[in-house]
Amino acid sequence: MTPPPPAAGPGATIRPEEAAHFGRLAAEWWDPKGSSAMLHQLNPVRLAFVRAAIDGHWQADSRSLRPLAGKRALDVGCGAGLLAEPLARLGAETTGVDAAAENIAAARAHAAGAGLTIDYHAGDIATLDLGQFDLVTSMEVIEHVADKPAFIAALAARLAPGGLMILSTPNRTLRARLVLVEAAERFGRIPRGTHHWDDFITPDELHDLLAGAGLAMGEPRGIAWSPLQGLHLSDDLALNYIVTVSKQETE
């Protein structure tokens, strides 16, 4: 029998069992019909929000193909690079961090095949000394970490003054439990064991966590699903939401 992974230590943000779960999916991460199919459907929705946020924050030309040129970007919980690669294509000097070494190996291989230079690291963002970044993203990650305040503090430490952070996460609602946990996992849309409803976080709770780390949360946008539109940005926050974050201004 394989022994269980060690428990997360004090102040650590990684849950070893979560890292192991996602590491087992590494080989299929870039397969749009594999176990990460839902992420492939979600990624264009997230990217639309990210691009609009970049243009708004830095007053960039929405027609520019490289609005992040000259900027550093960090994607935390990057998996095999589904978001990190587009950030690199938008011109950023991009770094990706993930808890699962298997994901980082897959990310490096895919980036090399695509001719992209991305600095990937396996480990805990709370213990990696990577400097600061103009853009920090962490998508569908906070619900999986062992210590949410420590994780948010680690993200805040990586955000440069005047920088932009973007987070997304499921909301802890009955609808999210029924759709993302009961239905999606039962019918194979998401691998079993991916979501734990008790760890989902509401917008109010996220607002308070961010404020505690000296961060200001923007107005969240929902990521909703309908039979006609599929996954799309919405005013409905019940399933999932995405939000911009910046450092609080001090007098």
PDB file of N, CA and C in Angstrom, residues 10-68:
ATOM      1  N   PRO A  10       3.067  23.929   9.110  1.00  0.00           N
ATOM      2  CA  PRO A  10       2.566  25.257   9.496  1.00  0.00           C
ATOM      3  C   PRO A  10       3.008  26.329   8.509  1.00  0.00           C
ATOM      4  N   GLY A  11       2.058  27.153   8.042  1.00  0.00           N
ATOM      5  CA  GLY A  11       2.374  28.238   7.129  1.00  0.00           C
ATOM      6  C   GLY A  11       2.515  27.831   5.684  1.00  0.00           C
ATOM      7  N   ALA A  12       2.542  26.512   5.416  1.00  0.00           N
ATOM      8  CA  ALA A  12       2.655  26.050   4.042  1.00  0.00           C
ATOM      9  C   ALA A  12       1.337  26.280   3.316  1.00  0.00           C
ATOM     10  N   THR A  13       1.413  26.538   2.032  1.00  0.00           N
ATOM     11  CA  THR A  13       0.179  26.737   1.278  1.00  0.00           C
ATOM     12  C   THR A  13      -0.212  25.498   0.483  1.00  0.00           C
ATOM     13  N   ILE A  14       0.718  24.583   0.266  1.00  0.00           N
ATOM     14  CA  ILE A  14       0.441  23.404  -0.549  1.00  0.00           C
ATOM     15  C   ILE A  14      -0.168  22.292   0.292  1.00  0.00           C
ATOM     16  N   ARG A  15      -1.220  21.674  -0.237  1.00  0.00           N
ATOM     17  CA  ARG A  15      -1.720  20.418   0.302  1.00  0.00           C
ATOM     18  C   ARG A  15      -1.114  19.299  -0.543  1.00  0.00           C
ATOM     19  N   PRO A  16      -0.283  18.453   0.036  1.00  0.00           N
ATOM     20  CA  PRO A  16       0.367  17.415  -0.769  1.00  0.00           C
ATOM     21  C   PRO A  16      -0.611  16.535  -1.533  1.00  0.00           C
ATOM     22  N   GLU A  17      -1.764  16.235  -0.925  1.00  0.00           N
ATOM     23  CA  GLU A  17      -2.731  15.381  -1.615  1.00  0.00           C
ATOM     24  C   GLU A  17      -3.319  16.074  -2.846  1.00  0.00           C
ATOM     25  N   GLU A  18      -3.452  17.401  -2.778  1.00  0.00           N
ATOM     26  CA  GLU A  18      -3.947  18.149  -3.936  1.00  0.00           C
ATOM     27  C   GLU A  18      -2.891  18.164  -5.044  1.00  0.00           C
ATOM     28  N   ALA A  19      -1.634  18.377  -4.665  1.00  0.00           N
ATOM     29  CA  ALA A  19      -0.559  18.367  -5.657  1.00  0.00           C
ATOM     30  C   ALA A  19      -0.474  17.012  -6.344  1.00  0.00           C
ATOM     31  N   ALA A  20      -0.640  15.950  -5.566  1.00  0.00           N
ATOM     32  CA  ALA A  20      -0.586  14.607  -6.144  1.00  0.00           C
ATOM     33  C   ALA A  20      -1.748  14.374  -7.102  1.00  0.00           C
ATOM     34  N   HIS A  21      -2.937  14.852  -6.733  1.00  0.00           N
ATOM     35  CA  HIS A  21      -4.119  14.689  -7.590  1.00  0.00           C
ATOM     36  C   HIS A  21      -3.894  15.346  -8.941  1.00  0.00           C
ATOM     37  N   PHE A  22      -3.447  16.585  -8.941  1.00  0.00           N
ATOM     38  CA  PHE A  22      -3.269  17.298 -10.205  1.00  0.00           C
ATOM     39  C   PHE A  22      -2.046  16.805 -10.960  1.00  0.00           C
ATOM     40  N   GLY A  23      -1.040  16.342 -10.237  1.00  0.00           N
ATOM     41  CA  GLY A  23       0.126  15.770 -10.901  1.00  0.00           C
ATOM     42  C   GLY A  23      -0.222  14.539 -11.713  1.00  0.00           C
ATOM     43  N   ARG A  24      -1.185  13.755 -11.240  1.00  0.00           N
ATOM     44  CA  ARG A  24      -1.609  12.566 -11.982  1.00  0.00           C
ATOM     45  C   ARG A  24      -2.296  12.922 -13.299  1.00  0.00           C
ATOM     46  N   LEU A  25      -2.754  14.156 -13.428  1.00  0.00           N
ATOM     47  CA  LEU A  25      -3.447  14.592 -14.641  1.00  0.00           C
ATOM     48  C   LEU A  25      -2.501  15.246 -15.651  1.00  0.00           C
ATOM     49  N   ALA A  26      -1.213  15.346 -15.317  1.00  0.00           N
ATOM     50  CA  ALA A  26      -0.274  16.145 -16.110  1.00  0.00           C
ATOM     51  C   ALA A  26      -0.210  15.705 -17.572  1.00  0.00           C
ATOM     52  N   ALA A  27      -0.223  14.400 -17.819  1.00  0.00           N
ATOM     53  CA  ALA A  27      -0.049  13.902 -19.178  1.00  0.00           C
ATOM     54  C   ALA A  27      -1.187  14.318 -20.102  1.00  0.00           C
ATOM     55  N   GLU A  28      -2.372  14.597 -19.531  1.00  0.00           N
ATOM     56  CA  GLU A  28      -3.528  14.956 -20.347  1.00  0.00           C
ATOM     57  C   GLU A  28      -3.834  16.455 -20.327  1.00  0.00           C
ATOM     58  N   TRP A  29      -2.990  17.245 -19.678  1.00  0.00           N
ATOM     59  CA  TRP A  29      -3.321  18.649 -19.451  1.00  0.00           C
ATOM     60  C   TRP A  29      -3.575  19.409 -20.751  1.00  0.00           C
ATOM     61  N   TRP A  30      -2.829  19.087 -21.793  1.00  0.00           N
ATOM     62  CA  TRP A  30      -2.962  19.818 -23.057  1.00  0.00           C
ATOM     63  C   TRP A  30      -3.910  19.133 -24.044  1.00  0.00           C
ATOM     64  N   ASP A  31      -4.573  18.084 -23.620  1.00  0.00           N
ATOM     65  CA  ASP A  31      -5.539  17.388 -24.477  1.00  0.00           C
ATOM     66  C   ASP A  31      -6.914  18.018 -24.279  1.00  0.00           C
ATOM     67  N   PRO A  32      -7.455  18.725 -25.273  1.00  0.00           N
ATOM     68  CA  PRO A  32      -8.752  19.395 -25.093  1.00  0.00           C
ATOM     69  C   PRO A  32      -9.913  18.433 -24.915  1.00  0.00           C
ATOM     70  N   LYS A  33      -9.679  17.141 -25.164  1.00  0.00           N
ATOM     71  CA  LYS A  33     -10.722  16.139 -24.952  1.00  0.00           C
ATOM     72  C   LYS A  33     -10.414  15.213 -23.779  1.00  0.00           C
ATOM     73  N   GLY A  34      -9.332  15.514 -23.062  1.00  0.00           N
ATOM     74  CA  GLY A  34      -8.921  14.679 -21.946  1.00  0.00           C
ATOM     75  C   GLY A  34      -9.506  15.142 -20.620  1.00  0.00           C
ATOM     76  N   SER A  35      -8.820  14.819 -19.537  1.00  0.00           N
ATOM     77  CA  SER A  35      -9.329  15.123 -18.193  1.00  0.00           C
ATOM     78  C   SER A  35      -9.377  16.620 -17.906  1.00  0.00           C
ATOM     79  N   SER A  36      -8.644  17.420 -18.686  1.00  0.00           N
ATOM     80  CA  SER A  36      -8.642  18.873 -18.486  1.00  0.00           C
ATOM     81  C   SER A  36      -9.505  19.594 -19.518  1.00  0.00           C
ATOM     82  N   ALA A  37     -10.456  18.867 -20.134  1.00  0.00           N
ATOM     83  CA  ALA A  37     -11.294  19.465 -21.173  1.00  0.00           C
ATOM     84  C   ALA A  37     -12.025  20.707 -20.675  1.00  0.00           C
ATOM     85  N   MET A  38     -12.500  20.672 -19.425  1.00  0.00           N
ATOM     86  CA  MET A  38     -13.225  21.820 -18.887  1.00  0.00           C
ATOM     87  C   MET A  38     -12.324  23.049 -18.806  1.00  0.00           C
ATOM     88  N   LEU A  39     -11.053  22.846 -18.478  1.00  0.00           N
ATOM     89  CA  LEU A  39     -10.127  23.979 -18.428  1.00  0.00           C
ATOM     90  C   LEU A  39      -9.924  24.592 -19.819  1.00  0.00           C
ATOM     91  N   HIS A  40      -9.898  23.750 -20.837  1.00  0.00           N
ATOM     92  CA  HIS A  40      -9.749  24.269 -22.203  1.00  0.00           C
ATOM     93  C   HIS A  40     -10.958  25.112 -22.599  1.00  0.00           C
ATOM     94  N   GLN A  41     -12.131  24.756 -22.094  1.00  0.00           N
ATOM     95  CA  GLN A  41     -13.328  25.551 -22.367  1.00  0.00           C
ATOM     96  C   GLN A  41     -13.348  26.830 -21.533  1.00  0.00           C
ATOM     97  N   LEU A  42     -12.773  26.741 -20.337  1.00  0.00           N
ATOM     98  CA  LEU A  42     -12.751  27.886 -19.427  1.00  0.00           C
ATOM     99  C   LEU A  42     -11.689  28.908 -19.813  1.00  0.00           C
ATOM    100  N   ASN A  43     -10.592  28.449 -20.395  1.00  0.00           N
ATOM    101  CA  ASN A  43      -9.454  29.327 -20.636  1.00  0.00           C
ATOM    102  C   ASN A  43      -9.777  30.539 -21.520  1.00  0.00           C
ATOM    103  N   PRO A  44     -10.515  30.396 -22.621  1.00  0.00           N
ATOM    104  CA  PRO A  44     -10.828  31.590 -23.424  1.00  0.00           C
ATOM    105  C   PRO A  44     -11.651  32.628 -22.664  1.00  0.00           C
ATOM    106  N   VAL A  45     -12.513  32.154 -21.755  1.00  0.00           N
ATOM    107  CA  VAL A  45     -13.319  33.079 -20.944  1.00  0.00           C
ATOM    108  C   VAL A  45     -12.408  33.852 -20.003  1.00  0.00           C
ATOM    109  N   ARG A  46     -11.510  33.147 -19.355  1.00  0.00           N
ATOM    110  CA  ARG A  46     -10.565  33.814 -18.456  1.00  0.00           C
ATOM    111  C   ARG A  46      -9.680  34.778 -19.223  1.00  0.00           C
ATOM    112  N   LEU A  47      -9.210  34.370 -20.398  1.00  0.00           N
ATOM    113  CA  LEU A  47      -8.313  35.222 -21.178  1.00  0.00           C
ATOM    114  C   LEU A  47      -8.999  36.500 -21.632  1.00  0.00           C
ATOM    115  N   ALA A  48     -10.288  36.415 -21.946  1.00  0.00           N
ATOM    116  CA  ALA A  48     -11.020  37.626 -22.331  1.00  0.00           C
ATOM    117  C   ALA A  48     -11.037  38.623 -21.181  1.00  0.00           C
ATOM    118  N   PHE A  49     -11.256  38.110 -19.960  1.00  0.00           N
ATOM    119  CA  PHE A  49     -11.251  38.979 -18.785  1.00  0.00           C
ATOM    120  C   PHE A  49      -9.844  39.530 -18.552  1.00  0.00           C
ATOM    121  N   VAL A  50      -8.838  38.664 -18.647  1.00  0.00           N
ATOM    122  CA  VAL A  50      -7.456  39.076 -18.410  1.00  0.00           C
ATOM    123  C   VAL A  50      -7.050  40.176 -19.388  1.00  0.00           C
ATOM    124  N   ARG A  51      -7.368  40.001 -20.666  1.00  0.00           N
ATOM    125  CA  ARG A  51      -6.973  40.994 -21.656  1.00  0.00           C
ATOM    126  C   ARG A  51      -7.649  42.335 -21.394  1.00  0.00           C
ATOM    127  N   ALA A  52      -8.945  42.302 -21.062  1.00  0.00           N
ATOM    128  CA  ALA A  52      -9.647  43.551 -20.769  1.00  0.00           C
ATOM    129  C   ALA A  52      -9.067  44.219 -19.528  1.00  0.00           C
ATOM    130  N   ALA A  53      -8.703  43.410 -18.531  1.00  0.00           N
ATOM    131  CA  ALA A  53      -8.125  43.960 -17.303  1.00  0.00           C
ATOM    132  C   ALA A  53      -6.763  44.591 -17.568  1.00  0.00           C
ATOM    133  N   ILE A  54      -5.945  43.943 -18.395  1.00  0.00           N
ATOM    134  CA  ILE A  54      -4.636  44.488 -18.765  1.00  0.00           C
ATOM    135  C   ILE A  54      -4.792  45.823 -19.475  1.00  0.00           C
ATOM    136  N   ASP A  55      -5.687  45.858 -20.454  1.00  0.00           N
ATOM    137  CA  ASP A  55      -5.892  47.092 -21.214  1.00  0.00           C
ATOM    138  C   ASP A  55      -6.379  48.222 -20.314  1.00  0.00           C
ATOM    139  N   GLY A  56      -7.286  47.887 -19.384  1.00  0.00           N
ATOM    140  CA  GLY A  56      -7.818  48.907 -18.493  1.00  0.00           C
ATOM    141  C   GLY A  56      -6.798  49.391 -17.472  1.00  0.00           C
ATOM    142  N   HIS A  57      -6.027  48.455 -16.923  1.00  0.00           N
ATOM    143  CA  HIS A  57      -5.083  48.815 -15.858  1.00  0.00           C
ATOM    144  C   HIS A  57      -3.934  49.667 -16.374  1.00  0.00           C
ATOM    145  N   TRP A  58      -3.408  49.304 -17.555  1.00  0.00           N
ATOM    146  CA  TRP A  58      -2.252  50.022 -18.086  1.00  0.00           C
ATOM    147  C   TRP A  58      -2.611  50.920 -19.260  1.00  0.00           C
ATOM    148  N   GLN A  59      -3.916  51.107 -19.483  1.00  0.00           N
ATOM    149  CA  GLN A  59      -4.375  51.953 -20.585  1.00  0.00           C
ATOM    150  C   GLN A  59      -3.713  51.531 -21.892  1.00  0.00           C
ATOM    151  N   ALA A  60      -3.698  50.223 -22.124  1.00  0.00           N
ATOM    152  CA  ALA A  60      -3.041  49.682 -23.310  1.00  0.00           C
ATOM    153  C   ALA A  60      -3.957  49.789 -24.528  1.00  0.00           C
ATOM    154  N   ASP A  61      -3.354  49.759 -25.682  1.00  0.00           N
ATOM    155  CA  ASP A  61      -4.091  49.752 -26.942  1.00  0.00           C
ATOM    156  C   ASP A  61      -4.707  48.366 -27.122  1.00  0.00           C
ATOM    157  N   SER A  62      -6.020  48.288 -27.169  1.00  0.00           N
ATOM    158  CA  SER A  62      -6.696  47.003 -27.264  1.00  0.00           C
ATOM    159  C   SER A  62      -6.372  46.260 -28.560  1.00  0.00           C
ATOM    160  N   ARG A  63      -5.776  46.960 -29.534  1.00  0.00           N
ATOM    161  CA  ARG A  63      -5.400  46.323 -30.792  1.00  0.00           C
ATOM    162  C   ARG A  63      -3.990  45.750 -30.749  1.00  0.00           C
ATOM    163  N   SER A  64      -3.241  46.076 -29.703  1.00  0.00           N
ATOM    164  CA  SER A  64      -1.859  45.611 -29.607  1.00  0.00           C
ATOM    165  C   SER A  64      -1.817  44.099 -29.380  1.00  0.00           C
ATOM    166  N   LEU A  65      -0.883  43.440 -30.056  1.00  0.00           N
ATOM    167  CA  LEU A  65      -0.721  42.001 -29.879  1.00  0.00           C
ATOM    168  C   LEU A  65       0.156  41.678 -28.677  1.00  0.00           C
ATOM    169  N   ARG A  66       0.897  42.674 -28.173  1.00  0.00           N
ATOM    170  CA  ARG A  66       1.839  42.423 -27.071  1.00  0.00           C
ATOM    171  C   ARG A  66       1.706  43.517 -26.003  1.00  0.00           C
ATOM    172  N   PRO A  67       0.540  43.590 -25.356  1.00  0.00           N
ATOM    173  CA  PRO A  67       0.334  44.649 -24.363  1.00  0.00           C
ATOM    174  C   PRO A  67       1.168  44.473 -23.099  1.00  0.00           C
ATOM    175  N   LEU A  68       1.744  43.275 -22.904  1.00  0.00           N
ATOM    176  CA  LEU A  68       2.566  43.033 -21.716  1.00  0.00           C
ATOM    177  C   LEU A  68       4.064  43.136 -22.013  1.00  0.00           C
TER     178      LEU A  68
END
